[in-house]
Amino acid sequence: AQTVTQSQPEMSVQEAETVTLSCTYDTSENNYYLFWYKQPPSRQMILVIRQEAYKQQNATENRFSVNFQKAAKSFSLKISDSQLGDTAMYFCAFRSSGTSYGKLTFGQGTILTVHP
Amino acid sequence: GAGVSQSPSNKVTEKGKDVELRCDPISGHTALYWYRQSLGQGLEFLIYFQGNSAPDKSGLPSDRFSAERTGGSVSTLTIQRTQQEDSAVYLCASSLSAIYTEAFFGQGTRLTVV
C-alpha cells in the first residue's frame, strides 16, 4: 500500500517570502500522480498543483512550483512571494495509475501561516 | 451544479442514531468519492463510485457504514448506530471519470456524535 508522509505539522512565513513544504511517499509503482491540495478554514479542498510521475519536468503554477525527485520519492511544494491568502492547511496526495486509481492517499497535512 | 454540494453542512447526533449525509456532484461527473477527515488528521478514503457502481469500497471502516449512488448523480453516505469515533468531517469529491485526475471537493459535512 502507498503511504504519504508530511513531516512538518506547522510552518510559518512572512508575507512576500518563500516557503517550502516537504512530502515523501512510498510506492512500488512506476507510473502515478502526485498532488498538492490546499484546505482553507472553509474546509473545501482546492487543487494547487499536480505532477505526473512520467514527466521529468517539475510542474509550475504561477507562484507554486514543485521539486519532484522520483528516485528519492520526494515531492516538495515551493510557494514564492507568499500572500496572506495562502494561509491554509496543505496536503500532499498520491494517486495510483493502476488498479486502485480511483482513490487519493493523503499525507497528514501541514498548517501554513503567512504573517504580515 | 456549479460545484460539489454537500448537506447538511453540520450535523449533531446522539450516539446510537443513524445519519445520512448527502452529496450532489458536479453535473456530468461520473466519478464520486467519499473521504473522512478526523480532527488533526489527514483525509482517509472511504469509497468511490464510477456511475452507480462502487469498484472500491475498501475504506469503509465497518459494516455500519454504507453508501449508494442513484442515477449516476446524488450519493448518500449512511452511518448506522453512530459512535463517538465517527465524529469527523466527511468530504465528497467528484471528477469527470475515475481515470481523470482532477477531483473537485465539496465543503464537507461536520458530524458530531454526542
PDB file of C-alpha atoms in Angstrom:
ATOM      1  CA  ALA A   1       0.000   0.000   0.000  1.00  0.00           C
ATOM      2  CA  GLN A   2       1.084   3.517  -0.691  1.00  0.00           C
ATOM      3  CA  THR A   3       1.902   5.893   2.129  1.00  0.00           C
ATOM      4  CA  VAL A   4       2.410   9.659   2.119  1.00  0.00           C
ATOM      5  CA  THR A   5       4.348  11.463   4.841  1.00  0.00           C
ATOM      6  CA  GLN A   6       4.431  15.160   5.611  1.00  0.00           C
ATOM      7  CA  SER A   7       6.978  15.714   8.353  1.00  0.00           C
ATOM      8  CA  GLN A   8       6.171  19.360   9.062  1.00  0.00           C
ATOM      9  CA  PRO A   9       2.973  19.726  11.117  1.00  0.00           C
ATOM     10  CA  GLU A  10       3.237  23.527  11.037  1.00  0.00           C
ATOM     11  CA  MET A  11       5.167  26.138   9.087  1.00  0.00           C
ATOM     12  CA  SER A  12       5.157  29.906   9.088  1.00  0.00           C
ATOM     13  CA  VAL A  13       6.470  32.502   6.664  1.00  0.00           C
ATOM     14  CA  GLN A  14       6.495  36.256   6.291  1.00  0.00           C
ATOM     15  CA  GLU A  15       4.435  37.808   3.549  1.00  0.00           C
ATOM     16  CA  ALA A  16       6.359  38.056   0.236  1.00  0.00           C
ATOM     17  CA  GLU A  17       8.906  35.444   1.268  1.00  0.00           C
ATOM     18  CA  THR A  18       9.358  31.887   0.014  1.00  0.00           C
ATOM     19  CA  VAL A  19       8.474  28.704   1.863  1.00  0.00           C
ATOM     20  CA  THR A  20       8.917  25.011   1.030  1.00  0.00           C
ATOM     21  CA  LEU A  21       6.656  22.254   2.289  1.00  0.00           C
ATOM     22  CA  SER A  22       8.021  18.713   2.335  1.00  0.00           C
ATOM     23  CA  CYS A  23       6.398  15.463   1.281  1.00  0.00           C
ATOM     24  CA  THR A  24       7.726  11.947   0.851  1.00  0.00           C
ATOM     25  CA  TYR A  25       5.853   8.896  -0.330  1.00  0.00           C
ATOM     26  CA  ASP A  26       6.330   5.198  -0.669  1.00  0.00           C
ATOM     27  CA  THR A  27       5.206   3.137  -3.624  1.00  0.00           C
ATOM     28  CA  SER A  28       6.375   0.252  -5.744  1.00  0.00           C
ATOM     29  CA  GLU A  29       4.677   1.644  -8.837  1.00  0.00           C
ATOM     30  CA  ASN A  30       6.433   3.414 -11.662  1.00  0.00           C
ATOM     31  CA  ASN A  31       3.562   5.478 -13.012  1.00  0.00           C
ATOM     32  CA  TYR A  32       1.443   7.570 -10.676  1.00  0.00           C
ATOM     33  CA  TYR A  33       0.267  11.104  -9.947  1.00  0.00           C
ATOM     34  CA  LEU A  34       1.135  13.467  -7.121  1.00  0.00           C
ATOM     35  CA  PHE A  35      -0.848  16.456  -5.933  1.00  0.00           C
ATOM     36  CA  TRP A  36      -0.788  19.318  -3.501  1.00  0.00           C
ATOM     37  CA  TYR A  37      -4.146  20.416  -2.141  1.00  0.00           C
ATOM     38  CA  LYS A  38      -4.919  23.494  -0.064  1.00  0.00           C
ATOM     39  CA  GLN A  39      -7.619  23.478   2.609  1.00  0.00           C
ATOM     40  CA  PRO A  40      -8.550  26.922   3.953  1.00  0.00           C
ATOM     41  CA  PRO A  41     -10.820  27.320   7.006  1.00  0.00           C
ATOM     42  CA  SER A  42     -13.824  26.939   4.704  1.00  0.00           C
ATOM     43  CA  ARG A  43     -12.873  23.207   4.618  1.00  0.00           C
ATOM     44  CA  GLN A  44     -13.065  22.988   0.827  1.00  0.00           C
ATOM     45  CA  MET A  45     -10.056  21.225  -0.678  1.00  0.00           C
ATOM     46  CA  ILE A  46      -8.570  23.139  -3.599  1.00  0.00           C
ATOM     47  CA  LEU A  47      -6.111  21.618  -6.052  1.00  0.00           C
ATOM     48  CA  VAL A  48      -2.902  23.659  -6.108  1.00  0.00           C
ATOM     49  CA  ILE A  49      -0.677  21.675  -8.441  1.00  0.00           C
ATOM     50  CA  ARG A  50      -0.236  18.207  -9.893  1.00  0.00           C
ATOM     51  CA  GLN A  51       2.698  16.180 -11.203  1.00  0.00           C
ATOM     52  CA  GLU A  52       2.711  13.108 -13.415  1.00  0.00           C
ATOM     53  CA  ALA A  53       5.468  10.715 -12.409  1.00  0.00           C
ATOM     54  CA  TYR A  54       6.457  10.009 -16.015  1.00  0.00           C
ATOM     55  CA  LYS A  55       7.254  13.683 -16.575  1.00  0.00           C
ATOM     56  CA  GLN A  56      10.740  14.734 -15.556  1.00  0.00           C
ATOM     57  CA  GLN A  57       9.952  18.424 -15.687  1.00  0.00           C
ATOM     58  CA  ASN A  58       8.749  19.923 -12.425  1.00  0.00           C
ATOM     59  CA  ALA A  59       5.229  21.340 -12.505  1.00  0.00           C
ATOM     60  CA  THR A  60       4.694  25.075 -12.016  1.00  0.00           C
ATOM     61  CA  GLU A  61       1.512  27.070 -11.464  1.00  0.00           C
ATOM     62  CA  ASN A  62       2.189  30.793 -11.043  1.00  0.00           C
ATOM     63  CA  ARG A  63       3.746  31.215  -7.569  1.00  0.00           C
ATOM     64  CA  PHE A  64       3.579  27.485  -6.840  1.00  0.00           C
ATOM     65  CA  SER A  65       6.176  25.001  -8.022  1.00  0.00           C
ATOM     66  CA  VAL A  66       7.267  21.522  -7.060  1.00  0.00           C
ATOM     67  CA  ASN A  67      10.584  19.760  -6.691  1.00  0.00           C
ATOM     68  CA  PHE A  68       9.868  16.198  -7.779  1.00  0.00           C
ATOM     69  CA  GLN A  69      12.641  13.718  -7.034  1.00  0.00           C
ATOM     70  CA  LYS A  70      11.347  10.361  -8.258  1.00  0.00           C
ATOM     71  CA  ALA A  71      14.285   8.247  -7.099  1.00  0.00           C
ATOM     72  CA  ALA A  72      14.123   9.779  -3.633  1.00  0.00           C
ATOM     73  CA  LYS A  73      10.293   9.620  -3.643  1.00  0.00           C
ATOM     74  CA  SER A  74      10.165  13.242  -2.618  1.00  0.00           C
ATOM     75  CA  PHE A  75       7.633  15.859  -3.743  1.00  0.00           C
ATOM     76  CA  SER A  76       8.057  19.267  -2.117  1.00  0.00           C
ATOM     77  CA  LEU A  77       5.973  22.385  -2.738  1.00  0.00           C
ATOM     78  CA  LYS A  78       7.564  25.799  -3.030  1.00  0.00           C
ATOM     79  CA  ILE A  79       5.420  28.886  -2.577  1.00  0.00           C
ATOM     80  CA  SER A  80       7.059  32.084  -3.780  1.00  0.00           C
ATOM     81  CA  ASP A  81       6.006  35.617  -2.850  1.00  0.00           C
ATOM     82  CA  SER A  82       3.758  34.270  -0.087  1.00  0.00           C
ATOM     83  CA  GLN A  83       0.434  36.025   0.371  1.00  0.00           C
ATOM     84  CA  LEU A  84      -1.898  36.206   3.363  1.00  0.00           C
ATOM     85  CA  GLY A  85      -4.438  34.203   1.382  1.00  0.00           C
ATOM     86  CA  ASP A  86      -2.011  31.292   1.240  1.00  0.00           C
ATOM     87  CA  THR A  87      -2.673  30.642   4.928  1.00  0.00           C
ATOM     88  CA  ALA A  88      -4.248  27.170   4.988  1.00  0.00           C
ATOM     89  CA  MET A  89      -3.592  23.524   5.591  1.00  0.00           C
ATOM     90  CA  TYR A  90      -1.692  21.885   2.727  1.00  0.00           C
ATOM     91  CA  PHE A  91      -1.996  18.215   1.876  1.00  0.00           C
ATOM     92  CA  CYS A  92       0.240  16.144  -0.329  1.00  0.00           C
ATOM     93  CA  ALA A  93      -1.574  13.298  -2.096  1.00  0.00           C
ATOM     94  CA  PHE A  94      -0.722  10.248  -4.186  1.00  0.00           C
ATOM     95  CA  ARG A  95      -2.839   8.607  -6.870  1.00  0.00           C
ATOM     96  CA  SER A  96      -2.054   5.303  -8.488  1.00  0.00           C
ATOM     97  CA  SER A  97      -2.448   4.735 -12.212  1.00  0.00           C
ATOM     98  CA  GLY A  98      -3.011   1.050 -11.539  1.00  0.00           C
ATOM     99  CA  THR A  99      -5.987  -0.874 -10.234  1.00  0.00           C
ATOM    100  CA  SER A 100      -6.538   1.445  -7.271  1.00  0.00           C
ATOM    101  CA  TYR A 101      -6.562   4.576  -9.419  1.00  0.00           C
ATOM    102  CA  GLY A 102      -9.899   5.676  -8.012  1.00  0.00           C
ATOM    103  CA  LYS A 103      -8.577   6.957  -4.719  1.00  0.00           C
ATOM    104  CA  LEU A 104      -6.189   9.545  -3.372  1.00  0.00           C
ATOM    105  CA  THR A 105      -3.881   8.751  -0.457  1.00  0.00           C
ATOM    106  CA  PHE A 106      -3.189  11.860   1.614  1.00  0.00           C
ATOM    107  CA  GLY A 107      -0.466  12.900   3.995  1.00  0.00           C
ATOM    108  CA  GLN A 108      -1.271  14.262   7.433  1.00  0.00           C
ATOM    109  CA  GLY A 109      -1.084  17.864   6.295  1.00  0.00           C
ATOM    110  CA  THR A 110       0.998  20.952   7.069  1.00  0.00           C
ATOM    111  CA  ILE A 111      -0.571  24.062   8.549  1.00  0.00           C
ATOM    112  CA  LEU A 112       0.948  27.096   6.842  1.00  0.00           C
ATOM    113  CA  THR A 113       0.577  30.554   8.373  1.00  0.00           C
ATOM    114  CA  VAL A 114       1.593  33.630   6.410  1.00  0.00           C
ATOM    115  CA  HIS A 115       2.354  36.614   8.653  1.00  0.00           C
ATOM    116  CA  PRO A 116       2.011  40.236   7.510  1.00  0.00           C
TER     117      PRO A 116
ATOM    118  CA  GLY B   1     -24.444  22.463 -10.396  1.00  0.00           C
ATOM    119  CA  ALA B   2     -21.555  24.860 -10.233  1.00  0.00           C
ATOM    120  CA  GLY B   3     -19.693  22.852  -7.621  1.00  0.00           C
ATOM    121  CA  VAL B   4     -19.941  19.812  -5.390  1.00  0.00           C
ATOM    122  CA  SER B   5     -22.676  20.373  -2.852  1.00  0.00           C
ATOM    123  CA  GLN B   6     -22.921  18.548   0.469  1.00  0.00           C
ATOM    124  CA  SER B   7     -25.701  18.599   3.012  1.00  0.00           C
ATOM    125  CA  PRO B   8     -26.094  19.143   5.806  1.00  0.00           C
ATOM    126  CA  SER B   9     -23.129  21.385   6.474  1.00  0.00           C
ATOM    127  CA  ASN B  10     -23.138  20.404  10.127  1.00  0.00           C
ATOM    128  CA  LYS B  11     -24.888  17.558  11.911  1.00  0.00           C
ATOM    129  CA  VAL B  12     -25.056  16.788  15.612  1.00  0.00           C
ATOM    130  CA  THR B  13     -26.496  13.416  16.516  1.00  0.00           C
ATOM    131  CA  GLU B  14     -26.841  11.251  19.550  1.00  0.00           C
ATOM    132  CA  LYS B  15     -24.801   8.118  19.926  1.00  0.00           C
ATOM    133  CA  GLY B  16     -26.655   5.136  18.516  1.00  0.00           C
ATOM    134  CA  LYS B  17     -28.707   7.079  15.970  1.00  0.00           C
ATOM    135  CA  ASP B  18     -28.432   6.658  12.206  1.00  0.00           C
ATOM    136  CA  VAL B  19     -27.353   9.557   9.980  1.00  0.00           C
ATOM    137  CA  GLU B  20     -27.439  10.205   6.251  1.00  0.00           C
ATOM    138  CA  LEU B  21     -25.013  12.531   4.519  1.00  0.00           C
ATOM    139  CA  ARG B  22     -25.750  13.730   1.024  1.00  0.00           C
ATOM    140  CA  CYS B  23     -23.502  14.673  -1.869  1.00  0.00           C
ATOM    141  CA  ASP B  24     -24.504  16.337  -5.144  1.00  0.00           C
ATOM    142  CA  PRO B  25     -21.593  16.100  -7.600  1.00  0.00           C
ATOM    143  CA  ILE B  26     -20.821  18.483 -10.416  1.00  0.00           C
ATOM    144  CA  SER B  27     -23.191  17.859 -13.299  1.00  0.00           C
ATOM    145  CA  GLY B  28     -21.714  15.418 -15.800  1.00  0.00           C
ATOM    146  CA  HIS B  29     -19.134  13.990 -13.397  1.00  0.00           C
ATOM    147  CA  THR B  30     -19.359  10.215 -13.425  1.00  0.00           C
ATOM    148  CA  ALA B  31     -16.933   9.521 -10.576  1.00  0.00           C
ATOM    149  CA  LEU B  32     -17.733  10.356  -6.967  1.00  0.00           C
ATOM    150  CA  TYR B  33     -15.579   9.891  -3.856  1.00  0.00           C
ATOM    151  CA  TRP B  34     -16.116   9.954  -0.103  1.00  0.00           C
ATOM    152  CA  TYR B  35     -13.355  10.791   2.360  1.00  0.00           C
ATOM    153  CA  ARG B  36     -13.280  11.231   6.123  1.00  0.00           C
ATOM    154  CA  GLN B  37     -11.163  13.802   7.926  1.00  0.00           C
ATOM    155  CA  SER B  38     -10.845  13.342  11.659  1.00  0.00           C
ATOM    156  CA  LEU B  39      -9.621  16.166  13.910  1.00  0.00           C
ATOM    157  CA  GLY B  40      -5.983  16.931  13.155  1.00  0.00           C
ATOM    158  CA  GLN B  41      -5.744  14.056  10.713  1.00  0.00           C
ATOM    159  CA  GLY B  42      -5.315  13.725   7.004  1.00  0.00           C
ATOM    160  CA  LEU B  43      -8.033  12.511   4.711  1.00  0.00           C
ATOM    161  CA  GLU B  44      -8.991   8.868   4.817  1.00  0.00           C
ATOM    162  CA  PHE B  45     -10.500   7.286   1.698  1.00  0.00           C
ATOM    163  CA  LEU B  46     -13.852   5.599   2.244  1.00  0.00           C
ATOM    164  CA  ILE B  47     -15.376   4.645  -1.120  1.00  0.00           C
ATOM    165  CA  TYR B  48     -15.644   5.738  -4.711  1.00  0.00           C
ATOM    166  CA  PHE B  49     -18.285   5.330  -7.396  1.00  0.00           C
ATOM    167  CA  GLN B  50     -17.971   5.151 -11.146  1.00  0.00           C
ATOM    168  CA  GLY B  51     -21.542   5.700 -12.265  1.00  0.00           C
ATOM    169  CA  ASN B  52     -23.718   3.822  -9.820  1.00  0.00           C
ATOM    170  CA  SER B  53     -21.143   1.108  -9.151  1.00  0.00           C
ATOM    171  CA  ALA B  54     -18.603   1.144  -6.329  1.00  0.00           C
ATOM    172  CA  PRO B  55     -15.398  -0.521  -7.626  1.00  0.00           C
ATOM    173  CA  ASP B  56     -13.544   0.273  -4.420  1.00  0.00           C
ATOM    174  CA  LYS B  57     -15.219   0.356  -1.035  1.00  0.00           C
ATOM    175  CA  SER B  58     -12.144  -0.787   0.822  1.00  0.00           C
ATOM    176  CA  GLY B  59     -12.023   2.274   3.054  1.00  0.00           C
ATOM    177  CA  LEU B  60     -15.382   1.818   4.754  1.00  0.00           C
ATOM    178  CA  PRO B  61     -14.345   1.291   8.389  1.00  0.00           C
ATOM    179  CA  SER B  62     -17.119  -1.089   9.433  1.00  0.00           C
ATOM    180  CA  ASP B  63     -20.411  -2.573   8.298  1.00  0.00           C
ATOM    181  CA  ARG B  64     -22.159   0.343   9.996  1.00  0.00           C
ATOM    182  CA  PHE B  65     -21.045   2.452   7.031  1.00  0.00           C
ATOM    183  CA  SER B  66     -22.712   2.172   3.650  1.00  0.00           C
ATOM    184  CA  ALA B  67     -23.078   4.355   0.591  1.00  0.00           C
ATOM    185  CA  GLU B  68     -25.166   4.371  -2.510  1.00  0.00           C
ATOM    186  CA  ARG B  69     -25.462   6.397  -5.645  1.00  0.00           C
ATOM    187  CA  THR B  70     -28.543   6.616  -7.802  1.00  0.00           C
ATOM    188  CA  GLY B  71     -28.994   7.870 -11.338  1.00  0.00           C
ATOM    189  CA  GLY B  72     -25.271   8.411 -11.612  1.00  0.00           C
ATOM    190  CA  SER B  73     -25.688  11.599  -9.633  1.00  0.00           C
ATOM    191  CA  VAL B  74     -26.554  12.073  -5.951  1.00  0.00           C
ATOM    192  CA  SER B  75     -24.829   9.901  -3.375  1.00  0.00           C
ATOM    193  CA  THR B  76     -25.779   9.177   0.207  1.00  0.00           C
ATOM    194  CA  LEU B  77     -23.386   8.003   2.908  1.00  0.00           C
ATOM    195  CA  THR B  78     -25.231   6.304   5.768  1.00  0.00           C
ATOM    196  CA  ILE B  79     -23.780   5.626   9.182  1.00  0.00           C
ATOM    197  CA  GLN B  80     -25.843   3.341  11.381  1.00  0.00           C
ATOM    198  CA  ARG B  81     -25.712   3.244  15.182  1.00  0.00           C
ATOM    199  CA  THR B  82     -23.292   6.168  15.295  1.00  0.00           C
ATOM    200  CA  GLN B  83     -20.445   6.146  17.792  1.00  0.00           C
ATOM    201  CA  GLN B  84     -18.306   8.984  19.108  1.00  0.00           C
ATOM    202  CA  GLU B  85     -15.322   7.920  16.997  1.00  0.00           C
ATOM    203  CA  ASP B  86     -17.445   8.594  13.911  1.00  0.00           C
ATOM    204  CA  SER B  87     -17.181  12.328  14.659  1.00  0.00           C
ATOM    205  CA  ALA B  88     -15.309  13.862  11.737  1.00  0.00           C
ATOM    206  CA  VAL B  89     -15.687  15.949   8.603  1.00  0.00           C
ATOM    207  CA  TYR B  90     -16.974  13.871   5.713  1.00  0.00           C
ATOM    208  CA  LEU B  91     -15.810  15.196   2.362  1.00  0.00           C
ATOM    209  CA  CYS B  92     -17.225  14.333  -1.020  1.00  0.00           C
ATOM    210  CA  ALA B  93     -15.477  14.885  -4.349  1.00  0.00           C
ATOM    211  CA  SER B  94     -16.290  14.281  -7.989  1.00  0.00           C
ATOM    212  CA  SER B  95     -14.395  14.063 -11.258  1.00  0.00           C
ATOM    213  CA  LEU B  96     -15.281  13.639 -14.932  1.00  0.00           C
ATOM    214  CA  SER B  97     -14.389   9.981 -14.621  1.00  0.00           C
ATOM    215  CA  ALA B  98     -12.364   7.817 -12.275  1.00  0.00           C
ATOM    216  CA  ILE B  99      -9.324   7.936 -14.540  1.00  0.00           C
ATOM    217  CA  TYR B 100      -9.478  11.702 -14.791  1.00  0.00           C
ATOM    218  CA  THR B 101      -7.003  13.012 -12.295  1.00  0.00           C
ATOM    219  CA  GLU B 102      -8.587  16.232 -11.101  1.00  0.00           C
ATOM    220  CA  ALA B 103     -11.187  15.785  -8.377  1.00  0.00           C
ATOM    221  CA  PHE B 104     -13.279  18.697  -7.096  1.00  0.00           C
ATOM    222  CA  PHE B 105     -14.259  18.692  -3.451  1.00  0.00           C
ATOM    223  CA  GLY B 106     -17.310  19.904  -1.588  1.00  0.00           C
ATOM    224  CA  GLN B 107     -17.140  21.775   1.691  1.00  0.00           C
ATOM    225  CA  GLY B 108     -17.898  18.703   3.729  1.00  0.00           C
ATOM    226  CA  THR B 109     -20.313  17.733   6.463  1.00  0.00           C
ATOM    227  CA  ARG B 110     -19.069  18.095  10.019  1.00  0.00           C
ATOM    228  CA  LEU B 111     -20.576  15.235  12.012  1.00  0.00           C
ATOM    229  CA  THR B 112     -20.538  15.403  15.790  1.00  0.00           C
ATOM    230  CA  VAL B 113     -21.734  12.397  17.782  1.00  0.00           C
ATOM    231  CA  VAL B 114     -22.618  13.246  21.390  1.00  0.00           C
TER     232      VAL B 114
END
